[in-house]
């Protein structure tokens, strides 16, 4: 583990762009980040244990942090993966002061530890700064709601891929599935026209999906699953 | 889903029972008894039947809403004539809070899924509390931050999990973290649940059949028995069951 104080240029920019700070003027963010420490974790490290009390929150610069709870039998259940540019444990800072979950950094993760005190002092002293933070969090909520909708509002190709994947419990490898309905019924189920379904089927041929009547062969389920999530990764 | 000119919602004063329920809602605990009493005296309640629109997406937000009874669907438009269910809110859940800030408009529409009873707190009253009390600013910031984490979590579930895994995860949300066999009741129609999980009703049925081998059984339309939540958890997290 290596640690040092203060934020350099790119690290400051990353912290400035987290949803909580995004709407703030630069000097307000400087004030909030005056006492930070940057900590690098060479190996997998537990950052917070459930029930820990804390007076700080964190921003991931590189690597990844896993939030998880332990089930009754001691097994881990992952709550959320925190990617670079995102913060966690704000709830601990703003409310309870108690960590509701465990947090573990992957090897190679760099974290900014932000003490709560300057942030809370600024919020207490300046209602306008607090409102800017709330506005920014509301804007992010709107953005993320759009992304939930974005997933559900998939292209015909993705809808077909999703419908085919729903027919098999397999996660990888080759499988043959039976549609169980005619293609025009399938088109109706996934909310597209039969013509659009034919075009979608033709598109999926490129990634190894072939059909014969109601029988559809998927050469590589994992590939189809990736397509379903992101149909054009190269052009993204 | 277009209501043909529904009569305006009938706003009533809160009953003593409503006030008791609201006091127990986690969101209001930090406000303290005195501020609560002031807020609740300005609040109103409404009741509505299934499919009734409570507020529209992008409507100016005049209230913070609290579910007292029933289930409310939060729905976002995703294209012309197309929308999707973002979240189901049940008793004691607060909705519409993002509408208090930034654009001051609701980012989603809210529709009753079942018979519902909700309290409406005027946005101006909540904002006045936040303006005057630093502790409530912290509380609201914590609440909004929590919402973002919940949405990120939902997006990753939709992206990474197969349909049966998403259903398993949803059922585990209903059983909570209790161990041993659990019976859960679905508060709404299966079509609504399919929509929430980003799948067709047919895919939901197939997923339910897939989960049968993991000890999940339907009893009638609304009741599901989970014989072994731990087994289901392992499956939802991608381990070979």
Coordinates of C-alpha atoms in Angstrom, one line a residue:
Chain A
X1 CA 0.0 0.0 0.0
X2 CA 1.3 3.4 -0.9
X3 CA -0.2 6.7 0.2
X4 CA 0.3 10.4 -0.4
X5 CA -1.5 13.6 0.3
X6 CA -3.0 16.1 -2.2
X7 CA -4.4 15.7 -5.7
X8 CA -2.4 16.2 -8.9
X9 CA -4.0 17.6 -12.1
X10 CA -5.7 14.6 -13.7
X11 CA -6.7 13.1 -10.3
X12 CA -8.3 16.4 -9.3
X13 CA -10.2 16.5 -12.6
X14 CA -11.5 13.0 -12.0
X15 CA -12.7 13.9 -8.5
X16 CA -14.3 17.1 -9.8
X17 CA -16.4 15.1 -12.2
X18 CA -18.1 12.8 -9.7
X19 CA -21.8 13.4 -9.6
X20 CA -21.7 15.0 -6.1
X21 CA -19.1 17.7 -7.2
X22 CA -19.9 18.1 -10.9
X23 CA -22.1 21.2 -10.4
X24 CA -19.7 23.0 -8.1
X25 CA -17.3 25.8 -8.8
X26 CA -13.6 24.8 -8.8
X27 CA -12.8 26.6 -5.5
X28 CA -15.6 24.7 -3.7
X29 CA -14.2 21.4 -5.0
X30 CA -10.7 22.5 -3.9
X31 CA -12.1 23.3 -0.4
X32 CA -13.7 19.8 -0.3
X33 CA -10.6 18.0 -1.4
X34 CA -8.0 20.0 0.7
X35 CA -7.3 17.1 3.0
X36 CA -7.5 14.1 0.8
X37 CA -5.0 11.2 0.6
X38 CA -4.4 9.0 -2.4
X39 CA -3.9 5.4 -1.5
X40 CA -2.6 2.7 -3.9
X41 CA -3.4 -1.0 -3.2
X42 CA -0.9 -3.5 -4.6
X43 CA -3.0 -6.5 -3.6
X44 CA -6.7 -7.1 -2.9
X45 CA -7.6 -5.1 0.2
X46 CA -10.6 -4.7 2.4
X47 CA -11.4 -1.0 2.6
X48 CA -14.5 -1.1 4.8
X49 CA -16.2 -3.8 6.8
X50 CA -19.9 -3.7 7.4
X51 CA -20.6 -1.8 10.7
X52 CA -17.3 0.1 10.5
X53 CA -17.7 3.7 11.5
X54 CA -16.2 6.2 9.2
X55 CA -15.8 9.9 8.5
X56 CA -14.8 9.8 4.9
X57 CA -15.9 8.7 1.5
X58 CA -13.9 7.5 -1.5
X59 CA -13.4 8.0 -5.3
X60 CA -12.0 5.3 -7.5
X61 CA -9.2 6.6 -9.7
X62 CA -8.1 3.3 -11.3
X63 CA -9.0 -0.3 -10.7
X64 CA -12.3 -1.3 -9.1
X65 CA -14.0 -1.7 -5.7
X66 CA -16.5 -4.4 -5.0
X67 CA -19.3 -3.6 -2.5
X68 CA -20.6 -6.8 -0.9
X69 CA -22.5 -8.3 2.1
X70 CA -22.0 -11.7 3.7
X71 CA -25.0 -14.0 3.6
X72 CA -26.1 -16.1 6.6
X73 CA -23.7 -18.9 5.7
X74 CA -20.8 -16.5 5.2
X75 CA -20.9 -16.4 1.5
X76 CA -20.4 -13.1 -0.4
X77 CA -23.2 -11.4 -2.3
X78 CA -22.0 -8.5 -4.6
X79 CA -24.0 -5.3 -4.3
X80 CA -22.2 -3.1 -6.7
X81 CA -19.0 -2.7 -8.6
X82 CA -17.5 0.8 -8.3
X83 CA -15.7 1.8 -11.5
X84 CA -13.1 4.6 -12.0
X85 CA -14.6 8.1 -11.8
X86 CA -17.3 7.0 -9.3
X87 CA -17.6 7.5 -5.6
X88 CA -18.8 5.3 -2.8
X89 CA -19.7 5.5 1.0
X90 CA -21.4 8.9 0.6
X91 CA -24.2 7.5 2.7
X92 CA -21.8 6.9 5.5
X93 CA -20.6 10.5 5.3
X94 CA -24.0 12.1 5.0
X95 CA -26.1 10.0 7.4
X96 CA -25.3 7.0 9.5
X97 CA -21.5 7.2 9.8
X98 CA -21.7 3.4 9.7
X99 CA -20.8 1.3 6.6
X100 CA -23.8 -0.7 5.5
X101 CA -21.7 -3.1 3.3
X102 CA -18.1 -4.3 2.9
X103 CA -15.9 -2.7 0.3
X104 CA -12.9 -4.5 -1.2
X105 CA -10.4 -3.0 -3.7
X106 CA -9.0 -5.1 -6.5
X107 CA -5.2 -5.3 -6.8
X108 CA -3.8 -2.2 -8.5
X109 CA -6.7 0.1 -7.4
X110 CA -5.9 3.7 -6.6
X111 CA -8.4 5.4 -4.3
X112 CA -8.9 9.0 -3.1
X113 CA -9.9 9.0 0.6
X114 CA -11.9 12.2 1.1
X115 CA -12.5 13.2 4.8
X116 CA -16.1 14.2 5.4
X117 CA -15.3 17.2 7.6
X118 CA -14.6 19.9 4.9
X119 CA -17.5 18.6 2.8
X120 CA -20.0 18.7 5.7
X121 CA -18.7 22.1 6.9
X122 CA -19.3 23.6 3.4
X123 CA -22.8 22.1 3.2
X124 CA -23.7 23.4 6.6
X125 CA -22.3 26.9 5.8
X126 CA -23.6 27.3 2.3
X127 CA -27.1 26.2 1.4
X128 CA -26.4 27.2 -2.3
X129 CA -23.5 24.7 -2.5
X130 CA -25.7 22.0 -1.0
X131 CA -28.4 22.8 -3.6
X132 CA -25.9 22.6 -6.4
X133 CA -24.9 19.1 -5.2
X134 CA -28.6 18.1 -5.0
X135 CA -29.2 19.5 -8.5
X136 CA -26.3 17.5 -9.9
X137 CA -27.4 14.3 -8.2
X138 CA -30.9 14.8 -9.6
X139 CA -29.4 15.3 -13.1
X140 CA -27.5 12.1 -12.7
X141 CA -30.6 10.3 -11.6
X142 CA -32.3 11.4 -14.8
X143 CA -29.3 10.3 -16.9
X144 CA -29.2 6.8 -15.3
X145 CA -33.0 6.4 -15.7
X146 CA -32.4 7.1 -19.4
X147 CA -29.8 4.3 -19.4
X148 CA -32.3 1.8 -17.8
X149 CA -34.7 2.7 -20.5
X150 CA -31.9 2.5 -23.1
X151 CA -31.3 -1.1 -22.3
X152 CA -35.0 -2.0 -22.5
X153 CA -35.4 0.1 -25.7
X154 CA -33.2 -2.2 -27.8
X155 CA -32.8 -2.6 -31.5
X156 CA -34.7 -5.4 -33.3
X157 CA -31.4 -7.3 -33.5
X158 CA -30.8 -7.0 -29.8
X159 CA -34.4 -7.9 -29.0
X160 CA -34.2 -11.0 -31.1
X161 CA -30.8 -11.9 -29.5
X162 CA -32.4 -11.3 -26.1
X163 CA -35.4 -13.5 -27.0
X164 CA -33.1 -16.3 -28.2
X165 CA -30.9 -16.1 -25.1
X166 CA -34.1 -16.3 -23.0
X167 CA -34.6 -19.8 -24.5
X168 CA -31.4 -21.2 -23.2
X169 CA -29.9 -21.4 -19.7
X170 CA -26.5 -21.9 -21.3
X171 CA -23.9 -19.1 -20.7
X172 CA -21.4 -20.3 -23.3
X173 CA -20.9 -22.7 -26.2
X174 CA -23.1 -23.8 -29.0
X175 CA -26.8 -24.6 -28.5
X176 CA -29.9 -25.3 -30.6
X177 CA -33.1 -23.9 -29.3
X178 CA -36.7 -24.3 -30.5
X179 CA -38.7 -21.1 -30.8
X180 CA -41.9 -22.9 -29.9
X181 CA -43.8 -20.3 -31.9
X182 CA -43.8 -19.2 -35.6
X183 CA -41.5 -16.4 -36.5
X184 CA -44.4 -14.0 -37.0
X185 CA -45.6 -14.8 -33.5
X186 CA -42.1 -14.3 -32.2
X187 CA -41.9 -10.9 -34.0
X188 CA -45.2 -10.0 -32.2
X189 CA -43.8 -11.0 -28.8
X190 CA -40.7 -8.8 -29.1
X191 CA -42.7 -5.9 -30.6
X192 CA -41.2 -5.8 -34.2
X193 CA -42.7 -6.5 -37.6
X194 CA -42.1 -9.9 -39.3
X195 CA -40.0 -8.1 -42.0
X196 CA -37.9 -6.5 -39.3
X197 CA -37.4 -9.9 -37.7
X198 CA -36.1 -11.3 -41.0
X199 CA -33.6 -8.5 -41.3
X200 CA -32.6 -9.0 -37.6
X201 CA -32.2 -12.8 -38.3
X202 CA -29.9 -12.0 -41.3
X203 CA -27.8 -9.7 -39.1
X204 CA -27.4 -12.3 -36.4
X205 CA -26.1 -14.8 -39.1
X206 CA -22.8 -12.8 -39.0
X207 CA -22.3 -13.8 -35.4
X208 CA -23.1 -17.5 -35.9
X209 CA -26.9 -17.7 -35.5
X210 CA -28.7 -19.8 -38.1
X211 CA -32.3 -20.9 -38.3
X212 CA -34.2 -23.7 -39.8
X213 CA -38.0 -23.4 -39.3
X214 CA -38.5 -23.0 -35.6
X215 CA -35.1 -24.4 -34.8
X216 CA -32.3 -21.9 -34.2
X217 CA -28.7 -22.8 -33.7
X218 CA -26.5 -20.4 -31.8
X219 CA -22.8 -21.1 -32.4
X220 CA -21.5 -19.2 -29.4
X221 CA -23.9 -18.1 -26.6
X222 CA -21.3 -15.9 -25.0
X223 CA -20.9 -14.0 -28.3
X224 CA -24.6 -13.5 -28.7
X225 CA -24.8 -12.3 -25.1
X226 CA -22.1 -9.7 -25.8
X227 CA -24.0 -8.6 -28.9
X228 CA -27.2 -8.2 -26.9
X229 CA -25.4 -5.8 -24.6
X230 CA -23.4 -3.9 -27.2
X231 CA -24.2 -4.7 -30.8
X232 CA -21.3 -2.6 -32.3
X233 CA -18.5 -2.5 -29.8
X234 CA -16.0 -1.4 -32.5
X235 CA -17.9 1.6 -33.5
X236 CA -18.8 2.6 -29.9
Chain B
X1 CA -51.4 4.2 -21.9
X2 CA -53.5 7.4 -22.3
X3 CA -56.1 8.2 -19.7
X4 CA -59.2 9.7 -21.4
X5 CA -59.4 12.9 -19.4
X6 CA -59.5 11.4 -15.9
X7 CA -61.1 13.5 -13.2
X8 CA -58.4 15.4 -11.3
X9 CA -57.0 13.5 -8.3
X10 CA -59.1 14.2 -5.2
X11 CA -56.7 15.6 -2.5
X12 CA -57.8 14.9 1.1
X13 CA -56.3 15.8 4.4
X14 CA -54.3 13.1 6.2
X15 CA -56.0 10.9 8.7
X16 CA -54.4 10.1 12.1
X17 CA -53.5 6.7 10.7
X18 CA -51.8 8.2 7.7
X19 CA -49.7 10.4 10.0
X20 CA -48.7 7.4 12.1
X21 CA -47.6 5.6 8.9
X22 CA -45.6 8.5 7.6
X23 CA -43.8 9.0 10.9
X24 CA -42.4 5.5 10.5
X25 CA -41.1 6.2 7.0
X26 CA -37.3 6.2 7.1
X27 CA -37.0 9.3 4.9
X28 CA -38.9 11.4 7.5
X29 CA -37.1 10.2 10.7
X30 CA -34.3 12.8 10.5
X31 CA -36.8 15.6 10.2
X32 CA -37.8 15.2 13.8
X33 CA -41.3 15.4 15.4
X34 CA -41.8 19.1 15.1
X35 CA -40.8 19.5 11.5
X36 CA -42.7 16.3 10.6
X37 CA -45.9 17.8 12.2
X38 CA -45.5 20.9 10.1
X39 CA -44.9 19.0 6.9
X40 CA -47.7 16.6 7.5
X41 CA -50.2 19.4 8.2
X42 CA -49.5 20.7 4.7
X43 CA -49.7 17.2 3.1
X44 CA -52.6 15.7 1.4
X45 CA -53.5 12.1 0.5
X46 CA -55.0 10.6 -2.6
X47 CA -56.4 7.2 -3.5
X48 CA -56.4 5.8 -7.0
X49 CA -57.1 2.5 -8.9
X50 CA -54.8 0.5 -11.2
X51 CA -53.4 2.3 -14.3
X52 CA -54.3 5.7 -13.0
X53 CA -51.6 8.2 -13.8
X54 CA -50.4 10.0 -10.7
X55 CA -47.9 12.3 -12.4
X56 CA -46.5 12.5 -15.9
X57 CA -42.9 12.5 -16.9
X58 CA -41.6 16.1 -17.3
X59 CA -44.6 17.5 -15.5
X60 CA -43.5 20.4 -13.1
X61 CA -42.9 18.7 -9.7
X62 CA -45.2 20.2 -7.1
X63 CA -45.0 17.4 -4.6
X64 CA -42.8 14.8 -3.0
X65 CA -44.9 11.5 -3.0
X66 CA -44.9 8.8 -0.4
X67 CA -46.6 5.4 -0.9
X68 CA -48.8 4.5 2.0
X69 CA -50.5 1.5 0.5
X70 CA -50.2 -0.4 -2.8
X71 CA -47.7 -0.4 -5.6
X72 CA -46.7 2.4 -8.0
X73 CA -44.8 1.9 -11.2
X74 CA -42.3 4.5 -12.2
X75 CA -42.3 4.6 -16.0
X76 CA -39.9 6.3 -18.4
X77 CA -40.6 7.1 -22.1
X78 CA -38.0 5.4 -24.3
X79 CA -39.3 6.4 -27.7
X80 CA -42.4 7.5 -29.5
X81 CA -45.3 5.6 -27.9
X82 CA -42.9 3.3 -26.1
X83 CA -42.1 3.3 -22.4
X84 CA -40.5 1.1 -19.8
X85 CA -41.0 0.4 -16.1
X86 CA -37.9 1.7 -14.2
X87 CA -38.9 0.8 -10.7
X88 CA -41.8 -0.4 -8.6
X89 CA -42.4 1.5 -5.4
X90 CA -44.3 0.0 -2.4
X91 CA -45.4 1.1 1.0
X92 CA -43.1 3.6 2.8
X93 CA -41.2 4.4 -0.4
X94 CA -40.6 8.0 -1.4
X95 CA -41.0 8.9 -5.0
X96 CA -40.5 12.0 -7.2
X97 CA -37.7 13.5 -5.1
X98 CA -35.5 14.2 -8.1
X99 CA -38.3 16.6 -9.3
X100 CA -37.5 18.9 -6.4
X101 CA -34.2 19.8 -8.0
X102 CA -32.4 20.8 -11.2
X103 CA -35.1 21.0 -13.9
X104 CA -37.9 20.8 -11.2
X105 CA -39.6 18.3 -13.3
X106 CA -40.3 14.6 -12.7
X107 CA -37.8 12.4 -14.6
X108 CA -40.4 9.6 -14.8
X109 CA -44.2 9.2 -14.8
X110 CA -45.9 7.4 -11.9
X111 CA -48.8 5.1 -12.5
X112 CA -50.8 3.1 -10.0
X113 CA -50.2 -0.7 -10.4
X114 CA -52.7 -1.7 -7.7
X115 CA -55.2 0.2 -5.6
X116 CA -53.0 2.9 -4.0
X117 CA -53.0 5.5 -1.3
X118 CA -50.3 8.1 -1.3
X119 CA -49.3 11.2 0.7
X120 CA -48.3 14.3 -1.2
X121 CA -45.9 16.7 0.5
X122 CA -45.6 20.2 -1.1
X123 CA -42.2 20.5 -2.7
X124 CA -41.9 24.1 -1.3
X125 CA -42.3 22.8 2.2
X126 CA -39.5 20.2 1.8
X127 CA -37.2 22.7 0.1
X128 CA -37.8 25.2 2.9
X129 CA -36.7 22.6 5.5
X130 CA -33.5 21.8 3.5
X131 CA -32.8 25.5 3.1
X132 CA -33.0 26.1 6.9
X133 CA -31.5 23.0 8.4
X134 CA -28.0 21.8 7.5
X135 CA -28.7 18.3 9.0
X136 CA -31.6 17.9 6.5
X137 CA -29.3 19.0 3.6
X138 CA -27.0 16.1 4.5
X139 CA -29.9 13.8 4.8
X140 CA -31.2 14.7 1.3
X141 CA -27.7 14.4 -0.2
X142 CA -27.4 10.9 1.3
X143 CA -30.8 9.9 0.0
X144 CA -30.1 11.2 -3.5
X145 CA -26.6 9.4 -3.5
X146 CA -28.3 6.2 -2.4
X147 CA -30.7 6.5 -5.4
X148 CA -27.8 6.7 -7.8
X149 CA -26.2 3.6 -6.4
X150 CA -29.5 1.7 -6.7
X151 CA -29.8 2.7 -10.3
X152 CA -26.2 1.7 -11.2
X153 CA -26.9 -1.6 -9.5
X154 CA -30.1 -2.1 -11.6
X155 CA -28.3 -1.2 -14.8
X156 CA -25.6 -3.8 -14.2
X157 CA -28.1 -6.4 -13.3
X158 CA -30.0 -5.8 -16.6
X159 CA -26.8 -5.9 -18.5
X160 CA -25.0 -8.9 -17.0
X161 CA -27.7 -11.3 -16.0
X162 CA -29.6 -13.8 -18.1
X163 CA -33.4 -13.7 -17.8
X164 CA -33.6 -16.6 -15.2
X165 CA -30.9 -14.9 -13.2
X166 CA -32.7 -11.6 -13.2
X167 CA -35.9 -13.3 -12.0
X168 CA -33.9 -15.2 -9.3
X169 CA -32.4 -11.9 -8.1
X170 CA -35.9 -10.3 -8.0
X171 CA -37.3 -13.2 -5.9
X172 CA -34.3 -12.9 -3.5
X173 CA -35.2 -9.2 -3.1
X174 CA -38.6 -10.4 -1.9
X175 CA -37.4 -13.1 0.4
X176 CA -35.0 -10.6 2.0
X177 CA -32.0 -12.2 3.7
X178 CA -34.0 -14.8 5.6
X179 CA -32.8 -18.4 5.3
X180 CA -34.8 -21.5 4.7
X181 CA -38.0 -21.9 2.6
X182 CA -39.9 -18.7 1.9
X183 CA -43.2 -17.9 0.5
X184 CA -43.5 -14.6 -1.4
X185 CA -46.5 -12.8 -2.7
X186 CA -46.3 -10.9 -5.9
X187 CA -47.9 -7.5 -5.3
X188 CA -48.7 -7.1 -9.0
X189 CA -49.5 -8.7 -12.3
X190 CA -46.8 -11.0 -13.8
X191 CA -46.8 -8.8 -16.9
X192 CA -45.7 -5.8 -14.8
X193 CA -42.9 -7.9 -13.3
X194 CA -41.8 -9.1 -16.7
X195 CA -41.6 -5.4 -17.8
X196 CA -39.7 -4.4 -14.7
X197 CA -37.1 -7.2 -15.3
X198 CA -36.8 -6.2 -19.0
X199 CA -38.3 -9.4 -20.4
X200 CA -41.4 -10.5 -22.2
X201 CA -44.2 -12.3 -20.2
X202 CA -43.3 -15.5 -22.1
X203 CA -39.6 -15.2 -21.1
X204 CA -40.8 -14.7 -17.5
X205 CA -42.7 -18.0 -17.7
X206 CA -39.7 -19.8 -19.2
X207 CA -37.5 -18.3 -16.5
X208 CA -39.9 -19.5 -13.9
X209 CA -39.8 -23.0 -15.4
X210 CA -36.0 -22.9 -15.4
X211 CA -36.0 -22.0 -11.7
X212 CA -38.2 -25.0 -10.9
X213 CA -35.2 -27.2 -10.8
X214 CA -33.8 -24.8 -8.1
X215 CA -36.8 -25.3 -5.9
X216 CA -38.9 -22.4 -7.0
X217 CA -42.6 -23.2 -7.3
X218 CA -45.6 -21.1 -8.3
X219 CA -48.8 -21.6 -6.3
X220 CA -51.5 -19.8 -8.2
X221 CA -51.0 -16.5 -9.9
X222 CA -49.5 -14.4 -7.1
X223 CA -47.7 -16.8 -4.8
X224 CA -44.2 -18.2 -5.2
X225 CA -42.4 -20.6 -2.9
X226 CA -38.6 -20.5 -2.7
X227 CA -37.5 -23.7 -1.2
X228 CA -33.8 -22.8 -0.8
X229 CA -32.9 -19.1 -1.2
X230 CA -29.2 -19.9 -0.9
X231 CA -29.4 -22.2 -3.9
X232 CA -31.1 -19.4 -5.8
X233 CA -28.5 -16.9 -4.7
X234 CA -25.7 -19.0 -6.1
X235 CA -27.5 -19.3 -9.4
X236 CA -28.2 -15.6 -9.6
X237 CA -24.6 -14.9 -9.0
X238 CA -23.5 -17.1 -11.9
X239 CA -22.2 -20.1 -10.0
X240 CA -23.1 -23.6 -11.3
X241 CA -26.0 -24.6 -9.2

